[in-house]
C-alpha cells in the first residue's frame, strides 16, 4: 500500500506514482486548476502530493482541469485503472468525485487559475463558494487553498476555501492532517484551524467597508475597504510561514511523467526567495529572505530520479545565487547528465556558467532586462547596467549559445510611452548587434525574441499601490515595440494578452468581493460583460491606492514594513 511504482492510475509512463487503499486514513483530493501538463510540471504541487502519500494515515489523489482536448489529462495506459479518461471534478487515480474526500486541497500558483476553480469544485459535487456551503447546512469536504498566488493575497482564494495556507506549506499540511477532519461550519473547528501557523481562515474575519461615495455610486465603483477584523478567538493577523529549509526532512521522490511541459527532466528545488529586491517582484518581497537548501538534500533528490532522468531542472527564483550551483552542475555533467536552471541572472554569467549551459545542450537562454533604459531599470530596483546584459550575451555566444529570450515589462506606472517603447527598441538593437558580432565568429546566428509582459502590481511589493496601465495603451505599446523591430532580421516579438493581465490584477488585488466576478466565470474566462465588473476594475485595478488605505493582504503579517515599501514607491516617481 502506498508503494511508489512505475505506471499507476495516471498515464502509463508515470514513475513514483503512489496507489493506496481507499480506506487509508484522511483522504485528500489535490487539485491543480489547470491542465495535467502544467500541474505535473509544478514542483510545489508534486512535493505536496508526495508528502501526503508518504504518511501512513493519509492518501492523496490528483485532479486537473479537463473538458476539452487541449486541457484533458493524457489517456491512461492499459491496465492502469479505469479505461475512461477522468471527467471534470474526479480524481485521476480512482475516478472518485471530490465530494468523496475528506479534504479538497487546491494549489494556486497563478491568479488566473482561480477562474477554473468553481467549475472543478461544482463538477466534483462540492458547492464552489464557501458561503454557499455554509448556508446549505450539509457536510462537505474541508476546502483548503495554497500555492504562491493564494499565499500572496488569501482573500480571493478565501471565497471558495475554508482555510488558506500562507507561506511555506510543509508544516501546515502536516498539522492539518494531524487534526481529525471536521466541519468547516463548526466555529470551534475553524478556531482550531486558525491556530495552525500560517493558516488563514477567512470565515473567522469580517471585512468593514466605508460608505459609498457619490462618485463610487455614479461609476459603479466599490466602497473602500476599511479593515478586516477578526472574530473572537481568531488572531488579528496571520504570520506568513517561513521555515528554516535546513530543518525539513528529506522530500520523498516526486512523480516523473513524460506527458508534461518539463517531462524530460527531474525537478529539484534549490532555494526560496530572491536576494535581489526588484520593486515589481513578489517572490523577493513577500518573504524577503533568500533561503537555500543544503547541497546534500538537493543531491539526494537528483540521485532519486537519476535512473529515470539525467536532465536535472533546478528550481528557484535565483538558481545561480544558490551557492553550490557550480559544484553540483559539474558533478551532474561529469556523471553524463545535464543541467537546466529555472533562471539565469546576467550579472552572474561568466565563462564557467556559459560552459555549464552549453555542455547541457542549451541553445537559448532567457535574460530579464525588464526595462530597455538603464535608469528606469534602476528605478524599479534592478540596478544592472545595459553593458552587463551585452557582455553576458557575448560570453554565452562564444560558447555557442546564440539565441535569447529577453523579458520586458510594459506599462510601468508613470513611464511615458516613448521612454518605454523607445528604450526597449534601442536596447534590442544594440543587443542584437553585440551578439551578431560574436555569432559570426562561431558560424551561426540565432534568434533574439523580446517577450513583453504587462506590468501587474503585486501585494507586498513597493509598487502595490500603483494602478495598471489601461488595456488599449498596453496594446499600443506592444504594437510600438513590434513595429520597431519587425523589419530587423533574427528579431521576434512575443506579447502577452493585455486582458489576461487585467484579469490577473483583478484576481490578485481584490478582497472577497471578487466572488461576484468569479460567479460569472467560465473555465479560463472572465466575461467582460459581467455585472459590476467595470466598476470593480476601476476600483481595484485602474486606481492608484492611497498611502493610508487598508489593503486586503494586510491581514497577513510578512514581508517588509509598509512604511518602507511606501518610501520606495514614492521614490520611484522622483
Coordinates of C-alpha atoms in Angstrom, one line a residue:
X1 CA 0.0 0.0 0.0
X2 CA 1.4 3.4 -1.0
X3 CA 4.5 1.8 -2.6
X4 CA 6.0 4.2 -5.2
X5 CA 5.8 2.4 -8.6
X6 CA 6.1 2.8 -12.3
X7 CA 2.8 3.3 -14.0
X8 CA -0.2 3.7 -11.8
X9 CA -3.6 5.2 -12.1
X10 CA -2.5 8.1 -14.3
X11 CA -0.6 7.9 -17.6
X12 CA 1.2 4.6 -18.1
X13 CA 4.6 6.3 -18.1
X14 CA 4.4 7.9 -14.7
X15 CA 7.2 7.0 -12.3
X16 CA 6.9 7.3 -8.5
X17 CA 3.1 7.5 -8.6
X18 CA 1.5 6.1 -5.4
X19 CA -1.6 4.0 -5.1
X20 CA -3.1 3.5 -1.7
X21 CA -6.2 1.6 -0.4
X22 CA -9.3 3.8 -0.2
X23 CA -9.7 3.1 3.5
X24 CA -6.4 4.8 4.4
X25 CA -6.9 7.5 7.0
X26 CA -7.6 11.0 5.8
X27 CA -8.4 11.2 2.1
X28 CA -7.2 14.2 0.2
X29 CA -8.0 15.3 -3.3
X30 CA -5.2 17.6 -4.6
X31 CA -6.5 19.9 -7.3
X32 CA -4.3 21.7 -9.8
X33 CA -6.8 24.0 -11.6
X34 CA -5.2 23.8 -15.0
X35 CA -4.2 21.1 -17.4
X36 CA -2.3 18.0 -16.5
X37 CA 0.9 19.0 -18.4
X38 CA 1.1 22.3 -16.4
X39 CA 0.3 20.8 -13.0
X40 CA 2.7 17.9 -13.3
X41 CA 5.5 20.5 -14.1
X42 CA 4.7 22.4 -10.9
X43 CA 7.2 21.2 -8.2
X44 CA 5.2 22.6 -5.3
X45 CA 2.2 20.5 -6.4
X46 CA 4.3 17.4 -6.8
X47 CA 6.0 17.8 -3.4
X48 CA 2.7 18.2 -1.5
X49 CA 1.3 15.1 -3.3
X50 CA 4.4 13.1 -2.3
X51 CA 4.4 14.4 1.2
X52 CA 0.8 13.5 1.9
X53 CA 1.2 10.0 0.4
X54 CA 4.3 9.4 2.5
X55 CA 2.1 9.4 5.6
X56 CA 0.7 6.1 6.6
X57 CA -2.5 7.8 7.8
X58 CA -3.4 9.7 4.6
X59 CA -3.9 9.2 0.9
X60 CA -3.7 11.8 -1.8
X61 CA -5.2 11.7 -5.4
X62 CA -5.0 14.3 -8.1
X63 CA -7.5 16.3 -10.0
X64 CA -6.8 18.5 -13.1
X65 CA -8.8 20.7 -15.4
X66 CA -10.3 18.7 -18.3
X67 CA -13.2 19.5 -20.5
X68 CA -11.6 19.7 -23.9
X69 CA -8.8 18.1 -25.9
X70 CA -6.2 20.7 -25.0
X71 CA -6.9 20.6 -21.3
X72 CA -7.6 16.9 -20.7
X73 CA -5.2 14.7 -18.8
X74 CA -3.3 12.2 -21.0
X75 CA -5.1 8.9 -21.7
X76 CA -4.5 6.1 -19.2
X77 CA -2.4 3.1 -20.3
X78 CA -3.8 -0.4 -20.5
X79 CA -4.4 -1.9 -17.1
X80 CA -3.9 1.3 -15.2
X81 CA -7.2 1.9 -13.5
X82 CA -10.4 3.0 -15.3
X83 CA -10.4 2.7 -19.0
X84 CA -12.0 6.1 -19.3
X85 CA -10.3 9.5 -19.2
X86 CA -11.1 11.3 -15.9
X87 CA -14.0 13.7 -16.1
X88 CA -14.1 17.2 -14.5
X89 CA -14.1 17.1 -10.7
X90 CA -12.9 13.4 -10.5
X91 CA -9.5 12.2 -9.4
X92 CA -7.0 10.7 -11.8
X93 CA -6.3 7.8 -9.6
X94 CA -9.7 6.3 -8.8
X95 CA -12.1 8.4 -10.7
X96 CA -14.0 9.3 -7.5
X97 CA -15.7 12.8 -7.2
X98 CA -14.3 15.5 -5.0
X99 CA -17.3 15.1 -2.7
X100 CA -16.0 11.6 -1.6
X101 CA -12.9 13.1 0.0
X102 CA -12.3 14.5 3.5
X103 CA -10.1 17.4 2.2
X104 CA -10.0 19.1 -1.1
X105 CA -6.7 21.0 -1.4
X106 CA -6.3 23.5 -4.3
X107 CA -2.9 24.5 -5.5
X108 CA -2.9 28.1 -6.8
X109 CA 0.3 29.2 -8.4
X110 CA -1.2 31.7 -10.8
X111 CA -4.1 34.1 -10.1
X112 CA -5.9 33.4 -13.4
X113 CA -6.3 29.8 -12.4
X114 CA -8.9 31.0 -9.9
X115 CA -11.2 31.2 -12.9
X116 CA -11.1 27.4 -13.2
X117 CA -11.8 26.5 -9.6
X118 CA -15.6 27.0 -9.4
X119 CA -16.3 24.6 -12.3
X120 CA -14.0 21.9 -11.0
X121 CA -15.5 22.0 -7.5
X122 CA -19.1 22.1 -8.8
X123 CA -18.4 19.2 -11.2
X124 CA -17.0 17.2 -8.2
X125 CA -20.1 17.7 -6.2
X126 CA -18.7 20.4 -3.9
X127 CA -20.5 23.8 -3.8
X128 CA -17.8 26.1 -5.0
X129 CA -18.3 29.1 -2.8
X130 CA -17.6 28.9 0.9
X131 CA -20.6 30.9 1.9
X132 CA -22.9 28.7 -0.1
X133 CA -21.5 25.6 1.6
X134 CA -22.1 27.2 5.0
X135 CA -25.7 28.1 4.0
X136 CA -26.5 24.6 2.7
X137 CA -26.1 23.1 6.1
X138 CA -24.8 19.8 4.6
X139 CA -21.5 18.2 5.2
X140 CA -18.8 18.9 2.7
X141 CA -15.1 18.3 2.4
X142 CA -12.8 20.8 4.0
X143 CA -11.6 23.0 1.1
X144 CA -8.0 24.3 1.6
X145 CA -6.0 26.6 -0.8
X146 CA -2.3 27.1 -1.0
X147 CA 0.4 28.0 -3.5
X148 CA 2.1 31.2 -4.4
X149 CA -0.9 33.2 -5.7
X150 CA -3.1 32.2 -2.7
X151 CA -0.3 32.9 -0.3
X152 CA 0.3 36.5 -1.6
X153 CA -3.3 37.6 -1.0
X154 CA -5.5 34.9 0.6
X155 CA -8.8 36.9 0.3
X156 CA -9.6 35.9 -3.3
X157 CA -8.9 32.2 -2.7
X158 CA -10.9 32.5 0.5
X159 CA -14.2 32.9 -1.4
X160 CA -14.1 29.1 -2.0
X161 CA -11.5 27.9 0.6
X162 CA -12.3 27.3 4.2
X163 CA -8.6 27.7 5.0
X164 CA -5.7 29.2 3.1
X165 CA -2.1 28.2 3.7
X166 CA 0.1 31.3 3.7
X167 CA 3.8 30.8 3.1
X168 CA 5.7 27.5 3.2
X169 CA 3.3 24.7 3.3
X170 CA 5.1 21.7 4.7
X171 CA 4.4 22.1 8.4
X172 CA 0.9 23.5 7.8
X173 CA -0.1 20.5 5.7
X174 CA 1.3 18.1 8.4
X175 CA -0.6 19.8 11.2
X176 CA -3.8 20.0 9.1
X177 CA -3.7 16.2 8.6
X178 CA -2.9 15.7 12.3
X179 CA -6.3 17.1 13.0
X180 CA -9.3 14.8 12.7
X181 CA -11.4 16.0 9.8
X182 CA -14.1 18.3 11.0
X183 CA -16.8 20.6 9.7
X184 CA -15.8 24.0 8.4
X185 CA -19.2 25.2 9.6
X186 CA -18.2 24.5 13.2
X187 CA -16.8 27.7 14.8
X188 CA -14.7 25.7 17.2
X189 CA -13.1 23.7 14.4
X190 CA -12.4 26.9 12.5
X191 CA -10.6 28.3 15.5
X192 CA -8.6 25.1 15.8
X193 CA -7.5 25.6 12.1
X194 CA -6.6 29.2 12.7
X195 CA -4.2 28.1 15.5
X196 CA -2.1 26.3 12.9
X197 CA 0.9 28.6 12.0
X198 CA 0.5 30.1 8.6
X199 CA -3.2 29.2 8.1
X200 CA -5.8 32.0 7.4
X201 CA -9.4 31.0 8.0
X202 CA -11.5 33.6 6.1
X203 CA -14.7 32.7 7.9
X204 CA -13.1 34.0 11.1
X205 CA -12.8 37.5 9.8
X206 CA -15.3 40.3 8.9
X207 CA -14.5 43.0 6.4
X208 CA -15.5 46.5 7.1
X209 CA -16.3 48.9 4.2
X210 CA -16.6 52.7 4.0
X211 CA -19.9 54.2 2.9
X212 CA -20.1 54.5 -0.9
X213 CA -19.2 58.0 -2.1
X214 CA -21.4 59.8 -4.7
X215 CA -18.5 59.2 -7.2
X216 CA -18.5 55.5 -6.4
X217 CA -22.2 55.2 -6.8
X218 CA -22.1 57.1 -10.1
X219 CA -19.3 55.0 -11.6
X220 CA -20.3 51.7 -10.1
X221 CA -17.1 51.6 -8.1
X222 CA -16.6 49.6 -4.9
X223 CA -16.7 51.2 -1.5
X224 CA -13.3 51.4 0.1
X225 CA -12.1 48.5 2.3
X226 CA -11.5 49.9 5.8
X227 CA -10.4 46.8 7.7
X228 CA -10.6 43.1 8.0
X229 CA -11.4 42.4 11.6
X230 CA -11.0 39.1 13.4
X231 CA -14.0 37.4 15.1
X232 CA -13.5 36.3 18.8
X233 CA -10.8 33.6 19.0
X234 CA -9.0 34.4 15.8
X235 CA -5.6 36.1 15.5
X236 CA -5.6 39.8 14.4
X237 CA -3.1 38.9 11.7
X238 CA -1.7 35.6 10.3
X239 CA 2.0 35.3 10.2
X240 CA 3.4 34.1 6.9
X241 CA 5.1 30.7 7.5
X242 CA 8.8 30.9 6.8
X243 CA 10.6 27.7 7.6
X244 CA 14.3 27.0 8.0
X245 CA 14.9 24.9 4.9
X246 CA 17.7 23.1 6.7
X247 CA 15.3 21.7 9.2
X248 CA 13.0 20.0 6.7
X249 CA 13.0 16.2 6.4
X250 CA 14.2 14.8 3.1
X251 CA 11.5 15.0 0.5
X252 CA 10.1 11.8 -1.0
X253 CA 10.7 11.3 -4.7
X254 CA 8.2 13.3 -6.8
X255 CA 6.3 11.8 -9.8
X256 CA 8.0 11.8 -13.2
X257 CA 5.9 11.9 -16.3
X258 CA 6.8 12.5 -19.9
X259 CA 3.3 13.9 -20.7
X260 CA 4.2 17.3 -19.2
X261 CA 5.8 20.6 -20.2
X262 CA 9.0 19.6 -18.4
X263 CA 8.7 15.9 -18.8
X264 CA 12.2 15.3 -20.0
X265 CA 13.8 16.3 -16.7
X266 CA 13.6 15.8 -13.0
X267 CA 12.7 18.9 -10.9
X268 CA 14.7 19.7 -7.8
X269 CA 14.3 22.8 -5.6
X270 CA 17.4 24.7 -4.7
X271 CA 16.2 27.8 -2.8
X272 CA 13.2 30.0 -1.9
X273 CA 13.1 33.8 -2.3
X274 CA 15.5 36.1 -4.1
X275 CA 18.3 38.2 -2.9
X276 CA 17.6 41.0 -5.5
X277 CA 14.7 43.2 -4.4
X278 CA 13.3 44.3 -7.7
X279 CA 10.3 46.7 -6.9
X280 CA 7.8 44.7 -9.0
X281 CA 8.7 41.2 -7.8
X282 CA 6.6 39.4 -5.2
X283 CA 9.0 36.5 -5.0
X284 CA 11.6 38.7 -3.3
X285 CA 9.3 40.9 -1.2
X286 CA 6.6 38.5 0.2
X287 CA 9.4 36.7 2.1
X288 CA 12.4 38.9 1.9
X289 CA 15.0 36.3 3.0
X290 CA 16.9 34.2 0.5
X291 CA 16.9 30.7 1.9
X292 CA 19.0 27.8 0.4
X293 CA 18.5 24.1 0.6
X294 CA 21.6 22.2 1.7
X295 CA 23.6 20.6 -1.1
X296 CA 23.2 17.1 0.4
X297 CA 19.4 17.3 0.2
X298 CA 19.5 18.6 -3.4
X299 CA 22.0 15.9 -4.4
X300 CA 19.8 13.2 -2.8
X301 CA 16.8 14.4 -4.9
X302 CA 18.9 14.3 -8.0
X303 CA 20.0 10.8 -7.2
X304 CA 16.5 9.5 -6.5
X305 CA 15.4 10.4 -10.1
X306 CA 18.8 9.6 -11.8
X307 CA 17.9 6.1 -13.0
X308 CA 15.0 7.7 -15.0
X309 CA 16.0 11.3 -15.7
X310 CA 19.6 12.6 -16.3
X311 CA 18.5 16.0 -17.2
X312 CA 18.0 18.0 -14.0
X313 CA 15.8 21.1 -13.7
X314 CA 17.0 23.2 -10.8
X315 CA 14.1 25.2 -9.5
X316 CA 14.2 28.6 -7.7
X317 CA 13.7 32.3 -8.3
X318 CA 17.5 32.7 -8.1
X319 CA 19.2 29.4 -9.0
X320 CA 22.6 30.9 -9.9
X321 CA 22.6 32.5 -6.4
X322 CA 22.4 29.1 -4.8
X323 CA 26.0 28.8 -3.6
X324 CA 26.6 25.1 -4.5
X325 CA 25.2 25.6 -8.1
X326 CA 28.5 25.3 -9.9
X327 CA 29.7 22.4 -7.8
X328 CA 26.5 20.3 -8.3
X329 CA 26.3 21.3 -12.0
X330 CA 29.9 20.0 -12.6
X331 CA 29.0 16.8 -10.7
X332 CA 26.0 16.2 -12.9
X333 CA 27.9 16.9 -16.1
X334 CA 30.7 14.6 -15.1
X335 CA 28.1 11.8 -14.5
X336 CA 26.8 12.2 -18.0
X337 CA 23.8 14.3 -17.1
X338 CA 22.7 17.9 -18.0
X339 CA 21.5 20.9 -16.0
X340 CA 18.7 23.3 -16.7
X341 CA 18.4 26.2 -14.2
X342 CA 15.0 27.9 -14.0
X343 CA 16.5 31.3 -14.0
X344 CA 19.8 33.0 -15.2
X345 CA 20.9 36.3 -13.9
X346 CA 23.0 38.3 -16.4
X347 CA 25.3 39.7 -13.8
X348 CA 26.3 36.1 -12.7
X349 CA 27.1 34.8 -16.2
X350 CA 30.8 34.1 -16.7
X351 CA 32.8 31.6 -18.8
X352 CA 32.1 28.7 -16.3
X353 CA 28.3 29.3 -16.3
X354 CA 28.3 29.6 -20.1
X355 CA 30.2 26.3 -20.4
X356 CA 27.8 24.5 -18.0
X357 CA 24.8 25.7 -20.1
X358 CA 26.5 24.9 -23.4
X359 CA 27.5 21.4 -22.3
X360 CA 24.0 20.8 -21.1
X361 CA 22.7 21.4 -24.6
X362 CA 21.2 24.8 -24.1
X363 CA 20.7 26.7 -27.4
X364 CA 18.6 29.5 -26.0
X365 CA 19.0 31.4 -22.7
X366 CA 16.4 33.7 -21.2
X367 CA 17.6 37.0 -19.6
X368 CA 15.4 39.7 -18.0
X369 CA 16.4 43.3 -18.5
X370 CA 12.7 44.2 -17.6
X371 CA 13.3 47.8 -18.9
X372 CA 15.1 49.0 -22.0
X373 CA 16.5 52.0 -20.3
X374 CA 19.1 51.5 -17.5
X375 CA 17.9 54.5 -15.5
X376 CA 14.3 53.2 -15.5
X377 CA 15.6 49.7 -14.6
X378 CA 17.4 51.1 -11.6
X379 CA 14.3 53.0 -10.5
X380 CA 12.4 49.6 -10.2
X381 CA 15.3 48.2 -8.2
X382 CA 17.1 46.3 -10.8
X383 CA 20.5 48.0 -10.8
X384 CA 22.1 46.1 -13.7
X385 CA 23.5 48.3 -16.5
X386 CA 23.0 47.6 -20.2
X387 CA 26.6 46.5 -20.6
X388 CA 26.1 43.6 -18.2
X389 CA 23.5 42.1 -20.5
X390 CA 25.5 42.7 -23.6
X391 CA 28.6 41.2 -22.0
X392 CA 26.7 38.2 -20.7
X393 CA 25.3 37.6 -24.2
X394 CA 28.8 37.7 -25.7
X395 CA 30.1 35.2 -23.2
X396 CA 27.2 32.9 -24.0
X397 CA 27.6 33.3 -27.7
X398 CA 31.2 32.4 -27.6
X399 CA 30.1 29.1 -26.0
X400 CA 27.7 28.5 -28.9
X401 CA 24.5 29.8 -27.3
X402 CA 23.3 32.4 -29.8
X403 CA 19.5 32.6 -29.3
X404 CA 18.0 34.6 -26.5
X405 CA 14.6 35.4 -24.9
X406 CA 14.6 38.9 -23.4
X407 CA 11.9 39.7 -20.9
X408 CA 10.5 43.2 -20.7
X409 CA 7.7 44.9 -18.7
X410 CA 5.2 47.2 -20.4
X411 CA 3.1 49.9 -18.7
X412 CA 5.2 50.7 -15.6
X413 CA 3.5 53.4 -13.6
X414 CA 4.2 57.0 -14.7
X415 CA 6.5 56.0 -17.6
X416 CA 5.7 57.7 -20.9
X417 CA 5.1 55.5 -23.9
X418 CA 8.1 56.8 -25.9
X419 CA 10.5 56.3 -23.0
X420 CA 9.4 52.7 -22.5
X421 CA 8.9 51.6 -26.2
X422 CA 11.9 53.6 -27.5
X423 CA 14.1 52.3 -24.7
X424 CA 13.2 48.6 -25.4
X425 CA 13.7 49.1 -29.2
X426 CA 17.1 50.7 -28.7
X427 CA 18.2 48.1 -26.2
X428 CA 17.2 45.3 -28.5
X429 CA 19.0 46.9 -31.5
X430 CA 22.3 47.1 -29.6
X431 CA 21.9 43.7 -28.0
X432 CA 21.4 42.1 -31.4
X433 CA 24.5 43.8 -32.9
X434 CA 26.7 42.7 -30.0
X435 CA 25.5 39.1 -30.3
X436 CA 25.8 39.2 -34.1
X437 CA 29.4 40.3 -33.9
X438 CA 30.3 37.3 -31.8
X439 CA 28.0 34.9 -33.6
X440 CA 29.7 35.5 -36.9
X441 CA 32.8 34.0 -35.3
X442 CA 31.1 30.8 -34.3
X443 CA 29.4 30.5 -37.7
X444 CA 25.8 30.9 -36.9
X445 CA 23.3 33.5 -35.7
X446 CA 20.2 32.6 -33.6
X447 CA 17.1 34.5 -32.9
X448 CA 16.5 37.3 -30.3
X449 CA 12.9 37.2 -29.0
X450 CA 11.5 40.1 -27.0
X451 CA 8.9 38.7 -24.5
X452 CA 6.6 41.6 -23.5
X453 CA 4.5 41.3 -20.3
X454 CA 2.2 44.0 -19.0
X455 CA 3.1 45.3 -15.5
X456 CA 0.7 44.0 -12.9
X457 CA 1.0 45.3 -9.3
X458 CA 1.7 42.6 -6.7
X459 CA 1.0 42.5 -3.0
X460 CA 3.8 43.2 -0.6
X461 CA 5.9 45.0 -3.2
X462 CA 6.8 48.7 -3.4
X463 CA 4.5 49.0 -6.5
X464 CA 1.5 47.5 -4.8
X465 CA -0.2 50.9 -4.7
X466 CA 0.2 51.6 -8.4
X467 CA -2.6 51.5 -11.0
X468 CA -2.3 49.4 -14.1
X469 CA -2.0 50.9 -17.5
X470 CA -5.3 50.7 -19.4
X471 CA -5.7 47.8 -21.8
X472 CA -5.7 49.9 -25.0
X473 CA -2.5 51.7 -24.0
X474 CA -0.8 48.3 -23.3
X475 CA -1.8 47.1 -26.8
X476 CA -0.4 50.3 -28.3
X477 CA 2.9 49.8 -26.6
X478 CA 3.1 46.2 -27.7
X479 CA 2.4 47.3 -31.3
X480 CA 5.1 50.0 -30.9
X481 CA 7.8 47.6 -30.0
X482 CA 6.7 45.2 -32.7
X483 CA 6.8 47.9 -35.4
X484 CA 10.3 49.0 -34.3
X485 CA 11.8 45.5 -34.7
X486 CA 9.6 43.9 -37.4
X487 CA 12.0 44.5 -40.2
X488 CA 15.1 43.6 -38.3
X489 CA 16.5 40.1 -39.2
X490 CA 16.6 37.5 -36.5
X491 CA 14.3 39.5 -34.2
X492 CA 10.9 38.4 -32.9
X493 CA 8.3 39.7 -30.5
X494 CA 6.1 37.7 -28.2
X495 CA 3.5 39.5 -26.3
X496 CA 1.0 38.5 -23.5
X497 CA -2.6 39.4 -23.9
X498 CA -3.4 42.7 -22.0
X499 CA -6.8 41.5 -21.0
X500 CA -5.3 38.4 -19.3
X501 CA -3.0 40.8 -17.3
X502 CA -6.0 43.0 -16.3
X503 CA -7.8 39.9 -15.1
X504 CA -4.7 38.8 -13.2
X505 CA -4.6 42.2 -11.4
X506 CA -8.3 41.9 -10.6
X507 CA -7.9 38.4 -9.1
X508 CA -4.7 39.2 -7.3
X509 CA -5.5 42.6 -5.7
X510 CA -9.2 42.1 -4.7
X511 CA -10.7 41.3 -1.4
X512 CA -13.5 38.7 -1.0
X513 CA -15.9 40.8 -3.2
X514 CA -14.1 39.2 -6.1
X515 CA -16.7 36.4 -5.6
X516 CA -19.1 38.5 -7.7
X517 CA -16.9 38.2 -10.7
X518 CA -16.0 34.5 -10.1
X519 CA -19.7 33.6 -10.0
X520 CA -19.8 34.6 -13.7
X521 CA -16.6 32.9 -14.7
X522 CA -16.2 30.0 -17.0
X523 CA -13.0 27.9 -17.2
X524 CA -10.3 30.3 -18.2
X525 CA -12.7 33.1 -19.0
X526 CA -13.9 36.2 -17.1
X527 CA -16.7 37.8 -19.2
X528 CA -16.1 41.5 -19.8
X529 CA -19.9 42.0 -19.6
X530 CA -20.1 40.5 -16.0
X531 CA -22.4 42.7 -13.9
X532 CA -20.4 45.2 -11.9
X533 CA -17.1 44.2 -13.4
X534 CA -16.3 47.6 -14.9
X535 CA -16.7 49.3 -11.6
X536 CA -14.7 46.7 -9.8
X537 CA -11.8 47.1 -12.3
X538 CA -11.9 50.8 -11.9
X539 CA -11.7 50.5 -8.1
X540 CA -9.2 47.6 -7.8
X541 CA -7.0 47.6 -10.9
X542 CA -7.1 51.1 -12.6
X543 CA -6.8 53.2 -9.5
X544 CA -3.7 54.3 -7.5
X545 CA -4.2 53.5 -3.8
X546 CA -3.6 56.0 -1.1
X547 CA -0.7 55.7 1.5
X548 CA -3.1 55.2 4.4
X549 CA -5.5 52.9 2.5
X550 CA -6.1 49.4 4.0
X551 CA -5.1 46.7 1.6
X552 CA -6.7 43.3 1.6
X553 CA -3.5 41.4 2.3
X554 CA -2.7 43.4 5.4
X555 CA -4.4 40.6 7.3
X556 CA -1.1 38.8 6.7
X557 CA 2.0 39.6 8.7
X558 CA 5.0 39.2 6.5
X559 CA 7.4 41.0 4.2
X560 CA 8.9 44.4 4.6
X561 CA 7.2 47.1 6.7
X562 CA 4.5 49.0 4.9
X563 CA 6.3 52.3 5.6
X564 CA 9.5 51.1 4.0
X565 CA 7.6 49.8 0.9
X566 CA 5.8 53.2 0.6
X567 CA 9.0 55.1 0.7
X568 CA 10.4 53.0 -2.1
X569 CA 7.1 53.6 -4.1
X570 CA 7.3 57.3 -3.7
X571 CA 11.0 57.3 -4.7
X572 CA 10.1 55.6 -7.9
X573 CA 8.4 58.8 -9.1
X574 CA 11.3 61.2 -8.1

